[in-house]
CSV table of C-alpha atoms and ligand atoms in Angstrom, one decimal:
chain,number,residue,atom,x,y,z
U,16,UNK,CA,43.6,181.9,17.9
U,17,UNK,CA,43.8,178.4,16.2
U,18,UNK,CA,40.6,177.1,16.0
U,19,UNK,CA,40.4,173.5,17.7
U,20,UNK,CA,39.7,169.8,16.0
U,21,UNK,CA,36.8,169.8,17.7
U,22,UNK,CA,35.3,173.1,16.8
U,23,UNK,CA,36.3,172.5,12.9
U,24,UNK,CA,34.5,169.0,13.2
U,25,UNK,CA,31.5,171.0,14.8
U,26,UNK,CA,31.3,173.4,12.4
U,27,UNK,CA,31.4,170.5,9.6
U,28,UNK,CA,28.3,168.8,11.3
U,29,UNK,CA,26.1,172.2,11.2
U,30,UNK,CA,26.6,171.8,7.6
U,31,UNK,CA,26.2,167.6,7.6
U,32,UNK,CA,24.8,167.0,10.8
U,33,UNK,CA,26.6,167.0,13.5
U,34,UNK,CA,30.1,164.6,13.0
U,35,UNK,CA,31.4,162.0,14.8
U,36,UNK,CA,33.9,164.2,17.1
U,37,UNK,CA,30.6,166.8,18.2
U,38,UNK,CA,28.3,163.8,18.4
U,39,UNK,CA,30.6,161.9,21.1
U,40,UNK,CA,31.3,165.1,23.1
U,41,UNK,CA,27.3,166.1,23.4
U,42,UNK,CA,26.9,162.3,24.4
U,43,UNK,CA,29.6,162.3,26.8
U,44,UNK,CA,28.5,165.8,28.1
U,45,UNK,CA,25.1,163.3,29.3
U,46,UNK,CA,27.9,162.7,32.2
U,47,UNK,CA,29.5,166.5,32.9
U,48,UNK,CA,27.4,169.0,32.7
U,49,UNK,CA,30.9,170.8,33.0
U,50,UNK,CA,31.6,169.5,29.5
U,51,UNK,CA,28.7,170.6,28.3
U,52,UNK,CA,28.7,174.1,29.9
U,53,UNK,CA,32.6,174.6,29.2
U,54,UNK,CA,33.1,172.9,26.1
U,55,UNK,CA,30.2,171.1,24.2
U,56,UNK,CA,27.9,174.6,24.3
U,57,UNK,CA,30.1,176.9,23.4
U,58,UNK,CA,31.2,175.1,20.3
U,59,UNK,CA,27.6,174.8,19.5
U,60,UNK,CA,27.3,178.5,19.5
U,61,UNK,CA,29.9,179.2,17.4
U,62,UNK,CA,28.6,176.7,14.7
U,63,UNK,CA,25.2,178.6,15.2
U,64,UNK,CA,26.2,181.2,14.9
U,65,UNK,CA,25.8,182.5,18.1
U,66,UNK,CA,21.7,181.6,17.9
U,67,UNK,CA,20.9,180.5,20.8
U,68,UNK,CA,17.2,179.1,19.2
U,69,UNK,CA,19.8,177.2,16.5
U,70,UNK,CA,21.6,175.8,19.1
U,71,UNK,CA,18.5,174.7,20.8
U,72,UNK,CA,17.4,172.7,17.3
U,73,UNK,CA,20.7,171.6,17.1
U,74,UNK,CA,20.9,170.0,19.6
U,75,UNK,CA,17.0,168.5,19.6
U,76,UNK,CA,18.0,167.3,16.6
U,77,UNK,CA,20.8,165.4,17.7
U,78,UNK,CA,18.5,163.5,20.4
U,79,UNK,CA,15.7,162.5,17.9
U,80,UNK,CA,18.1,161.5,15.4
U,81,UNK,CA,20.3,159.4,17.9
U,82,UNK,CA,17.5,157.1,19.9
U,83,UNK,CA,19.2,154.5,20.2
U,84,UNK,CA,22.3,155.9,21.8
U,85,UNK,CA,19.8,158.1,23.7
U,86,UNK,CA,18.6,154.7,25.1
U,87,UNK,CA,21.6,153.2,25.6
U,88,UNK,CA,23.0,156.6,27.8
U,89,UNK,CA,19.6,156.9,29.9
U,90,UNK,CA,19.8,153.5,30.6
U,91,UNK,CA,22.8,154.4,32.7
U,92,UNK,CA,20.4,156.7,34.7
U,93,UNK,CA,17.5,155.7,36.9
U,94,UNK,CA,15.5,157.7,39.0
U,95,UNK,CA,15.3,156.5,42.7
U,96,UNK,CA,12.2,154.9,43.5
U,97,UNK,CA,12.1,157.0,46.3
U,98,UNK,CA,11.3,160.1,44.1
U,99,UNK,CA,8.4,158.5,42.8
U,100,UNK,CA,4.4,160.4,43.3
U,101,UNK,CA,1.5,159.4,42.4
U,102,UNK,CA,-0.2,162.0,40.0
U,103,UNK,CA,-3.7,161.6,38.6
U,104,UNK,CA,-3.6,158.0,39.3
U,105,UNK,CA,0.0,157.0,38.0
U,106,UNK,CA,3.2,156.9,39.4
U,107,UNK,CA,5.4,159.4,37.8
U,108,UNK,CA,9.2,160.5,38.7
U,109,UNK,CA,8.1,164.0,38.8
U,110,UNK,CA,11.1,165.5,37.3
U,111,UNK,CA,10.0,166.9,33.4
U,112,UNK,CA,11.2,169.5,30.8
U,113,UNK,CA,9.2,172.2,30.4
U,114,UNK,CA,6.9,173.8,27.7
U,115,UNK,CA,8.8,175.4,25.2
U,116,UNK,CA,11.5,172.9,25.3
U,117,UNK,CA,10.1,170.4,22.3
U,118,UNK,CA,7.3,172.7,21.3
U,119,UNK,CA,5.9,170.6,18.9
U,120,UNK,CA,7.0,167.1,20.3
U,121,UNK,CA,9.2,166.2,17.9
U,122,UNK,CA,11.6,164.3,20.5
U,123,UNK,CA,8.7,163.1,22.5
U,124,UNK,CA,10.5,159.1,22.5
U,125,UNK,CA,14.2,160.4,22.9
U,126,UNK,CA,13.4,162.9,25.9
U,127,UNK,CA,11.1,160.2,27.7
U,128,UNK,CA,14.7,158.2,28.5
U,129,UNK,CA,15.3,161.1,30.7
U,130,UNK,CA,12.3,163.5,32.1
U,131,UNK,CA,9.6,161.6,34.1
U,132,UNK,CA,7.2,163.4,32.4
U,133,UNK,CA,6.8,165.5,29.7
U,134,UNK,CA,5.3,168.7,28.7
U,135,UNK,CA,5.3,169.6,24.8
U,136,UNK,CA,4.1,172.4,23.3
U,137,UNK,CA,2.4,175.1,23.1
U,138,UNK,CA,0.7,173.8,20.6
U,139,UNK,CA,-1.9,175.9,18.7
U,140,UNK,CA,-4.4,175.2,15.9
U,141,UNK,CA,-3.0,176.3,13.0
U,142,UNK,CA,0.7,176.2,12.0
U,143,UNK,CA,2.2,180.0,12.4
U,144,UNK,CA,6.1,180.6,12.3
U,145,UNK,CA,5.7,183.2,15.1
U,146,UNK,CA,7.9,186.7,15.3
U,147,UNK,CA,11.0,186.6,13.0
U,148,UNK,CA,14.5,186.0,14.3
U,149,UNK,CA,16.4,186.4,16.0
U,150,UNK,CA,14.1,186.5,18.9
U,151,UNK,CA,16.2,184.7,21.9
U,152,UNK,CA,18.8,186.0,23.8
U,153,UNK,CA,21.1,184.8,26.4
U,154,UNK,CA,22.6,186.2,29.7
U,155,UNK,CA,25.4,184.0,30.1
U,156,UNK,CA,26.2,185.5,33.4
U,157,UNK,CA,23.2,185.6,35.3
U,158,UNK,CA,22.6,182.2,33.3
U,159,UNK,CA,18.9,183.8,32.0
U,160,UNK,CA,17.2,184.2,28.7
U,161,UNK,CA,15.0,186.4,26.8
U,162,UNK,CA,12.6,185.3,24.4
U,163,UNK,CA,10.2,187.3,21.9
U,164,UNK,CA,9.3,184.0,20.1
U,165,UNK,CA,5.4,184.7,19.7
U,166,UNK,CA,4.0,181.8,19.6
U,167,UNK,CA,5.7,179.4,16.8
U,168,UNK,CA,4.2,175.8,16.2
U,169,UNK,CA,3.8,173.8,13.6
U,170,UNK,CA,0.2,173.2,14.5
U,171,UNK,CA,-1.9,170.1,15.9
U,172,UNK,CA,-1.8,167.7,12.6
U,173,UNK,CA,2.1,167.9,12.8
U,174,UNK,CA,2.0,167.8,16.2
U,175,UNK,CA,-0.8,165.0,16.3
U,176,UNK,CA,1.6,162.5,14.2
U,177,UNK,CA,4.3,162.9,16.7
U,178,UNK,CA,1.9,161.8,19.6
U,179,UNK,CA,0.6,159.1,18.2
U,180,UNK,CA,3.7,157.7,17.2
U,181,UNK,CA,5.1,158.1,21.0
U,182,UNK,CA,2.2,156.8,22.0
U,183,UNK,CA,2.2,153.9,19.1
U,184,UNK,CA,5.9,152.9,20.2
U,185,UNK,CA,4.9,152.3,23.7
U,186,UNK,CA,6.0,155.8,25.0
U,187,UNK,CA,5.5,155.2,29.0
U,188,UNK,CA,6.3,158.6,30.7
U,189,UNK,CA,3.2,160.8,31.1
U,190,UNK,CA,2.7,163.7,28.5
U,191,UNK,CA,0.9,166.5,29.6
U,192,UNK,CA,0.6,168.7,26.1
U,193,UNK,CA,0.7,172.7,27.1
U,194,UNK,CA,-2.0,174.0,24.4
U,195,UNK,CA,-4.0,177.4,23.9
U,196,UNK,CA,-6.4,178.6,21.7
U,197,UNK,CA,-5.4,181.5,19.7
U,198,UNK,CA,-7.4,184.6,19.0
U,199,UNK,CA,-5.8,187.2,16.4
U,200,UNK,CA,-8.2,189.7,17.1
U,201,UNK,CA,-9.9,191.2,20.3
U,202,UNK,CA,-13.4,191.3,19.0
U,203,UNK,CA,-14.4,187.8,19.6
U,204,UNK,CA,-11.7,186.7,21.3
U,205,UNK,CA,-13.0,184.3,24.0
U,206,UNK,CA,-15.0,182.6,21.8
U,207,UNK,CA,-12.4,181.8,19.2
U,208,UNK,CA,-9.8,180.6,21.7
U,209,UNK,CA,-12.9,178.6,23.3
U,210,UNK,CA,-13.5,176.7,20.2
U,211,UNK,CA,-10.0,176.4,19.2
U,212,UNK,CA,-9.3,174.7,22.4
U,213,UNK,CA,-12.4,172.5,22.2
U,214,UNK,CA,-10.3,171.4,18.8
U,215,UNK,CA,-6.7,170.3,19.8
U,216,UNK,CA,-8.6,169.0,23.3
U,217,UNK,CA,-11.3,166.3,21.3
U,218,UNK,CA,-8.2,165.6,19.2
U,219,UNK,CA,-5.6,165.3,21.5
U,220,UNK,CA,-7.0,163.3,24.0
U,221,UNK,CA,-7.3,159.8,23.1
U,222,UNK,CA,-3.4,160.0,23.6
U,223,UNK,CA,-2.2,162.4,25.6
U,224,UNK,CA,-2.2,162.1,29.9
U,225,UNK,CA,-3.2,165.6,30.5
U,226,UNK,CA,-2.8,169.0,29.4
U,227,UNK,CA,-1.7,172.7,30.3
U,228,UNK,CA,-3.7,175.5,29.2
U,229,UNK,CA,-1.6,178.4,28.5
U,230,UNK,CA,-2.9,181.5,28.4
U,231,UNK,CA,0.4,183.1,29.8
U,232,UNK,CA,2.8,184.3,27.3
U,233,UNK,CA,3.1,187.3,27.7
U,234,UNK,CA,4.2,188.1,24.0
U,235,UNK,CA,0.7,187.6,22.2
U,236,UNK,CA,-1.4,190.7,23.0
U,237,UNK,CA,-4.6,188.8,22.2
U,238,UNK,CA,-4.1,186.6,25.3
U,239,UNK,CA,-4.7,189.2,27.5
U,240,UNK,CA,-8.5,189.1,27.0
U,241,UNK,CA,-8.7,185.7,28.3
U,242,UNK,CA,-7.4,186.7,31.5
U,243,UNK,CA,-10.6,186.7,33.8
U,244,UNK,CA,-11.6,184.5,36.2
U,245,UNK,CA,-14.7,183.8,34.3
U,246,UNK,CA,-12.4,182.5,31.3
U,247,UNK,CA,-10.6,180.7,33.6
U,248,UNK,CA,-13.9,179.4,35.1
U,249,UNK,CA,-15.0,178.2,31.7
U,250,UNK,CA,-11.8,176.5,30.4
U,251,UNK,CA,-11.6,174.2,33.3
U,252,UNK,CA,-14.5,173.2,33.0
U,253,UNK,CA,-14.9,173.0,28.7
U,254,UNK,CA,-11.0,171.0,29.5
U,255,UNK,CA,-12.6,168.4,32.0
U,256,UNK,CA,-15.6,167.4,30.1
U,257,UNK,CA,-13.8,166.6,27.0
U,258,UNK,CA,-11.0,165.1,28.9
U,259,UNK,CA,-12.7,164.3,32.3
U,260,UNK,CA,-9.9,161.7,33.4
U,261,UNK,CA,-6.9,163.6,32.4
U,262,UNK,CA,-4.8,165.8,34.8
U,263,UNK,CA,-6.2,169.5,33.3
U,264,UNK,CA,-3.8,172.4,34.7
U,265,UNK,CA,-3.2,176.2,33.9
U,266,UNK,CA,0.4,177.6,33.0
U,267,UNK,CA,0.5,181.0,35.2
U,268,UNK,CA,2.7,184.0,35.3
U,269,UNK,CA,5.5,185.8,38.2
U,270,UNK,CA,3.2,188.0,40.4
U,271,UNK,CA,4.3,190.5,42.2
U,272,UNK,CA,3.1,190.6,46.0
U,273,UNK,CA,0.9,193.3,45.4
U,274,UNK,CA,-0.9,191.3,42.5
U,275,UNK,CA,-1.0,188.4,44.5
U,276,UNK,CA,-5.0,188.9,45.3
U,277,UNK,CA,-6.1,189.0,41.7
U,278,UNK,CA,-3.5,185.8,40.5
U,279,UNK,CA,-5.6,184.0,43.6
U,280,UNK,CA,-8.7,185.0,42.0
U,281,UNK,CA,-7.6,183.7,38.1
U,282,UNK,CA,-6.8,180.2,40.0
U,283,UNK,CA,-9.7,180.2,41.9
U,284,UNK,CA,-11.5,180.2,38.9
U,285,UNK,CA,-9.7,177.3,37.0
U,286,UNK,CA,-9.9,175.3,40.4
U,287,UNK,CA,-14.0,175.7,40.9
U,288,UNK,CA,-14.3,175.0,37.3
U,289,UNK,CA,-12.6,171.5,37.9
U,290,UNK,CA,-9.0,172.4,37.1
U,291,UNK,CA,-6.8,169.9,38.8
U,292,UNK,CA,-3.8,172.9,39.5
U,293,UNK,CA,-1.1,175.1,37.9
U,294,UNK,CA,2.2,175.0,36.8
U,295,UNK,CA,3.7,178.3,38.1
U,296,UNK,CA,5.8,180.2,36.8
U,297,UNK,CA,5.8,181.5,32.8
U,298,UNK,CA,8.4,184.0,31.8
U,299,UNK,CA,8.4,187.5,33.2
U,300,UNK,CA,7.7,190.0,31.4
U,301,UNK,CA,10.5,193.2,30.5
U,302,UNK,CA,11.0,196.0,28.4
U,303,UNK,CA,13.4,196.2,25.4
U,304,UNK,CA,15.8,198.5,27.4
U,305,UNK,CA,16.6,196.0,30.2
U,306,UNK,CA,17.2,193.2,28.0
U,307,UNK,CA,20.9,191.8,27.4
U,308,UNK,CA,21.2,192.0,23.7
U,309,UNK,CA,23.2,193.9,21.0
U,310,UNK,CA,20.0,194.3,18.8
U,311,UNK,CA,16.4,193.7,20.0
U,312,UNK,CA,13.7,193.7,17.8
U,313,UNK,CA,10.5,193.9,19.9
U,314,UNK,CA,9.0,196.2,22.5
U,315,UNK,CA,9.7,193.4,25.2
U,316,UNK,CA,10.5,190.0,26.5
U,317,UNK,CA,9.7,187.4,28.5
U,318,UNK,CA,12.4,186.5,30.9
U,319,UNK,CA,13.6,183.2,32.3
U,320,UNK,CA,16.2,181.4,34.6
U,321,UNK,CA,17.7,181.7,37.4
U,322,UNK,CA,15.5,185.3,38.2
U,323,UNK,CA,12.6,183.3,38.5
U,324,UNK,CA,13.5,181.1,41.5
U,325,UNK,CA,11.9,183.2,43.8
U,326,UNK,CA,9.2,183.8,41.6
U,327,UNK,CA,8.5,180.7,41.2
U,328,UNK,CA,8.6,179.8,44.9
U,329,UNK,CA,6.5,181.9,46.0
U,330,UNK,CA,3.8,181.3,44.0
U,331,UNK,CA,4.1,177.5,44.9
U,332,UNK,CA,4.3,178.5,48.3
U,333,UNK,CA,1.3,180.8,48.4
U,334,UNK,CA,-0.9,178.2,46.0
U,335,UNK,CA,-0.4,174.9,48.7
U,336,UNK,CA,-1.4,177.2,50.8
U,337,UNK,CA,-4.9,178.8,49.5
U,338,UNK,CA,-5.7,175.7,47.4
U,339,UNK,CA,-4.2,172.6,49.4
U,340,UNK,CA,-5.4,169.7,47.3
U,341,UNK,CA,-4.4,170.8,43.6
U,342,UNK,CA,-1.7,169.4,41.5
U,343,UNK,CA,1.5,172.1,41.5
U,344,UNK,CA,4.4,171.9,39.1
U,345,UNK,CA,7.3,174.4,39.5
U,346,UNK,CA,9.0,175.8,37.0
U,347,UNK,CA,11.3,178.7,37.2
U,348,UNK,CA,15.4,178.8,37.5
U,349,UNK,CA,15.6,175.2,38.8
U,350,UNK,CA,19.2,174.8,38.2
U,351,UNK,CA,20.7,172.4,41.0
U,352,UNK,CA,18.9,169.8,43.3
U,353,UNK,CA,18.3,172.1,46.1
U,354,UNK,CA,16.2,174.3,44.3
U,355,UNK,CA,13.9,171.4,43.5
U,356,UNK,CA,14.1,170.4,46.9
U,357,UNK,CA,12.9,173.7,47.5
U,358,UNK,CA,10.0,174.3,45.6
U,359,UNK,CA,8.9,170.6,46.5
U,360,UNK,CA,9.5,171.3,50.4
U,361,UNK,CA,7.3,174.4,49.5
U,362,UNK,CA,4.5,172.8,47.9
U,363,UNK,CA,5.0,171.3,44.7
U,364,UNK,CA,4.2,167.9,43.5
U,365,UNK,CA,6.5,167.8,40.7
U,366,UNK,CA,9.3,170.5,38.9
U,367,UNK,CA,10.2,171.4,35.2
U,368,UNK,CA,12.4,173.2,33.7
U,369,UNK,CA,14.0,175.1,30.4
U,370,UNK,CA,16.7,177.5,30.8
U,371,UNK,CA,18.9,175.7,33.2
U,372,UNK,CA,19.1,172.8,30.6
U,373,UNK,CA,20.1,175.2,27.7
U,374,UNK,CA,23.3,176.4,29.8
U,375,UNK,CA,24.1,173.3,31.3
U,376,UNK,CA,22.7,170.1,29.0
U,377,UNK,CA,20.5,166.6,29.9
U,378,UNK,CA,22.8,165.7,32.8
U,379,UNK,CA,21.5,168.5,34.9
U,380,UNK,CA,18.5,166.4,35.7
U,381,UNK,CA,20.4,163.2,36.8
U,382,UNK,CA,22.4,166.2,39.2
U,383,UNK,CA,19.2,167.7,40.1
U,384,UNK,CA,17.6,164.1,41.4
U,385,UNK,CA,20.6,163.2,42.9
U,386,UNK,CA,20.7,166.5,44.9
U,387,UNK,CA,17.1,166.4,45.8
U,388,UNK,CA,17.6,162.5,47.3
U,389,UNK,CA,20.3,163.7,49.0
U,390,UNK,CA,18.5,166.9,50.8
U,391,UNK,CA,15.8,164.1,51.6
U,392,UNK,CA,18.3,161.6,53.1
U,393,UNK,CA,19.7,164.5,55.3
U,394,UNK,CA,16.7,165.4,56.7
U,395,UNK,CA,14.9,162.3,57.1
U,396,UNK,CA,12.5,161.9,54.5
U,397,UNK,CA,12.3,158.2,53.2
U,398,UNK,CA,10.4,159.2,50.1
U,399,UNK,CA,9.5,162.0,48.4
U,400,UNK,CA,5.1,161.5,49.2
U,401,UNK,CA,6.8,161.7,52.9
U,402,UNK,CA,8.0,165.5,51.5
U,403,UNK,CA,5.2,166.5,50.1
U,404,UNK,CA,3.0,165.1,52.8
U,405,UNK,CA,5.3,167.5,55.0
U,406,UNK,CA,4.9,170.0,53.1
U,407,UNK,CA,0.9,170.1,52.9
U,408,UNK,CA,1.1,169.9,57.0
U,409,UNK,CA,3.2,173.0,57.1
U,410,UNK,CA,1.0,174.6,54.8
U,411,UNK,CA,-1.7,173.8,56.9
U,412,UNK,CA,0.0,174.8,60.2
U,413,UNK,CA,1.0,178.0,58.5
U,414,UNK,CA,4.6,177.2,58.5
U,415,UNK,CA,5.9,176.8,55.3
U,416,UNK,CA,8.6,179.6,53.9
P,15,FMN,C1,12.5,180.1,24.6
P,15,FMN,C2,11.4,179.8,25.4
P,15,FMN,C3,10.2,179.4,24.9
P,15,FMN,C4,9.1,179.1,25.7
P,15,FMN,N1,7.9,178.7,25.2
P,15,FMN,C5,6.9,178.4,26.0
P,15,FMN,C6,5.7,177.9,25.5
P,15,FMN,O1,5.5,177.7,24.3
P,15,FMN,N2,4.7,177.7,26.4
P,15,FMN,C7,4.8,177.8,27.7
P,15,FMN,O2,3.8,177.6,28.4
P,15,FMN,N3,6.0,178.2,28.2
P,15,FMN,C8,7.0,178.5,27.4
P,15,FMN,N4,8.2,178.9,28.0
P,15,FMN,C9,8.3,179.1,29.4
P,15,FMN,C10,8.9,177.9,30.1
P,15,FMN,O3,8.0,176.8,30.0
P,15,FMN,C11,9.1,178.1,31.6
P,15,FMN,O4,7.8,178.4,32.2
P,15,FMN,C12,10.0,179.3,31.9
P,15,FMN,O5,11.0,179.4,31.0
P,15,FMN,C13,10.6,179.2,33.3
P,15,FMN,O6,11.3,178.1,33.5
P,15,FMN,P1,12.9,178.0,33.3
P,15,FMN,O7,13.5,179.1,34.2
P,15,FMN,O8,13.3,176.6,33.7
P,15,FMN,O9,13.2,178.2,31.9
P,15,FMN,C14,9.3,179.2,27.2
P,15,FMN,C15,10.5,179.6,27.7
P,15,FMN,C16,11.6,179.9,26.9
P,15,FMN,C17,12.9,180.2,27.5
């Protein structure tokens, strides 16, 4: 089949950068997330090469290197006021990408025209390129993704420089910065992650407006040895006096229903030692067999998407309603405005999101507000702290699900 204009132009700007065709269909797909899905994304495949982690630069790329037609575009899209919650003090439209998305905060400025809050990262310590590639898949169908990435980051100097220079340029949208301390070997594990963290935290926080611990990727064996509610325990609290007026909160993983007792326990922890909340759900976990690609190079992966909706709400649901006062952000297969409206009517005080924006581009989140202002308007909600203020009495009244 005859290749089109526009794929020949995109292939030319993989090489160049993208050209001038490519660069005014991502823009316009800003508008159609039917453009992007149908037409802007698969070009971008075929000039990666069917990558779906190059695709993902490509396109980050793009945004950092086009700010001020990124400004000019956002402009076109304001949240409601409506949406608008206060979190840790500030009013935030609490609609943000999640970690993973600009690990190591490269388009901090660019994104911050669009999300209402950001959360970078995970950044770790030291730079480490993480497992080789490919290590990302995509199921197109049931729009999900696989990813055996380990860990990358460029570290917290290269990450530091990008901060500050947010920060410098009068970046206004909250960044909460997902970070871990890493230990490579079991033998003193807690302690290394412990002082690690103590690290990018004393660093970090002159600049940044909270952070995520992430102890949750379930590709980094290491990890596993920092999951007690001790650790948990400790990490609050070594996060809150370093950064005591920052909003501190702990990435956690799917659970199934009979492991919902000891996730409970691991939040308990965080929350007694001053942890503000959670951000709930990471990826879930699955072996090689099960996952949707011609070759797969590791034992697993951790899977994301639409899967993790109901993941996702549960565990929002079941934390408003053992912890009521903490700070909840939802993340898991959020791809249309009434499964925000869910998770919020649920519990949450904000929602992120990853996957959904890889199949269907930046203008899902102007879809996704609009959807969730609608669902409010229909049922009577003038604002979204009228939601959420619903939601906490349903919680209380045991009637929320
Ligand atoms: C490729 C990829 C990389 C990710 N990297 C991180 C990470 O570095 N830190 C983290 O806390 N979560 C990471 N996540 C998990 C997401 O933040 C999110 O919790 C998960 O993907 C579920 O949301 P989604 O369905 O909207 O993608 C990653 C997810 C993907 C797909």
């Amino acid at each position: 089949m005859r290749r089109s204009k526009d794929a020949d132009e995109m292939e030319k700007a993989h090489r160049k950068g993208l050209g001038l065709i490519a660069k005014v269909n991502l823009a316009r797909s800003v508008f159609s997330t039917a453009l992007f899905k149908n037409s802007v994304r698969p070009e971008l495949y075929r000039i990666a090469n069917h990558d779906p982690e190059v695709v993902h630069e490509i396109v980050l790329n793009e945004i950092r290197n086009s700010k001020a037609a990124v400004r000019i575009l956002s402009s076109l899209f304001k949240a409601d006021k409506e949406l608008m919650v206060k979190v840790n003090g500030r009013e935030v439209v609490p609609f943000g990408n999640a970690a993973g998305f600009d690990k190591d905060g490269d388009a901090l400025e660019p994104l911050s025209n669009f999300f209402g809050f950001l959360e970078p990262g995970t950044v770790v310590l030291n730079p480490r390129p993480g497992n080789d590639r490919p290590r990302i898949a995509v199921d197109e169908q049931n729009l999900e993704m696989w990813n055996a990435q380990g860990f990358p980051s460029r570290g917290l100097e290269y990450f530091m420089k990008n901060l500050i220079a947010y920060k410098e340029s009068g970046g206004k949208k909250p960044v909460y910065v997902s970070v871990c301390g890493l230990p490579v070997s079991e033998s003193n594990a807690v302690e290394v992650a412990m002082r690690e963290m103590e690290t990018l935290l004393k660093r970090m926080a002159p600049y940044a407006d909270g952070f995520v611990w992430n102890p949750a990727s379930p590709n980094t064996a290491a990890l596993k040895l920092l999951r007690t509610p001790e650790v948990f325990r400790q990490t609050a609290e070594l996060m809150k006096r370093i950064a005591p007026d920052k909003l501190i909160l702990v990435k956690m993983w799917p659970y199934e229903d009979a492991e919902k007792h000891q996730f409970m326990g691991f939040v308990k922890g965080f929350v007694e030692g001053g942890g503000d909340g959670a951000v709930v759900t990471n990826t879930k976990m699955f072996p090689k067999e099960s996952i949707h690609a011609k070759e797969w190079g590791y034992p697993s992966g951790g899977r994301s998407g639409k899967f993790l909706k109901h993941y996702m709400l549960r565990a929002v649901r079941d934390m408003r309603i053992a912890f009521p006062g903490i700070t909840i952000v939802a993340t898991g297969g959020i791809h249309t405005g009434k499964d925000a409206y869910e998770a919020f009517s649920n519990g949450a005080n904000m929602v992120e999101g990853y996957t959904p924006y890889t199949f269907y581009g930046l203008g899902l989140l102007m879809e996704i507000e609009k959807g969730v202002m609608a669902s409010m308007k229909r049922d009577g909600f003038g604002s979204m702290e009228e939601l959420q203020a619903r939601a906490s009495e349903n919680a209380a009244a045991g009637k929320l699900g």
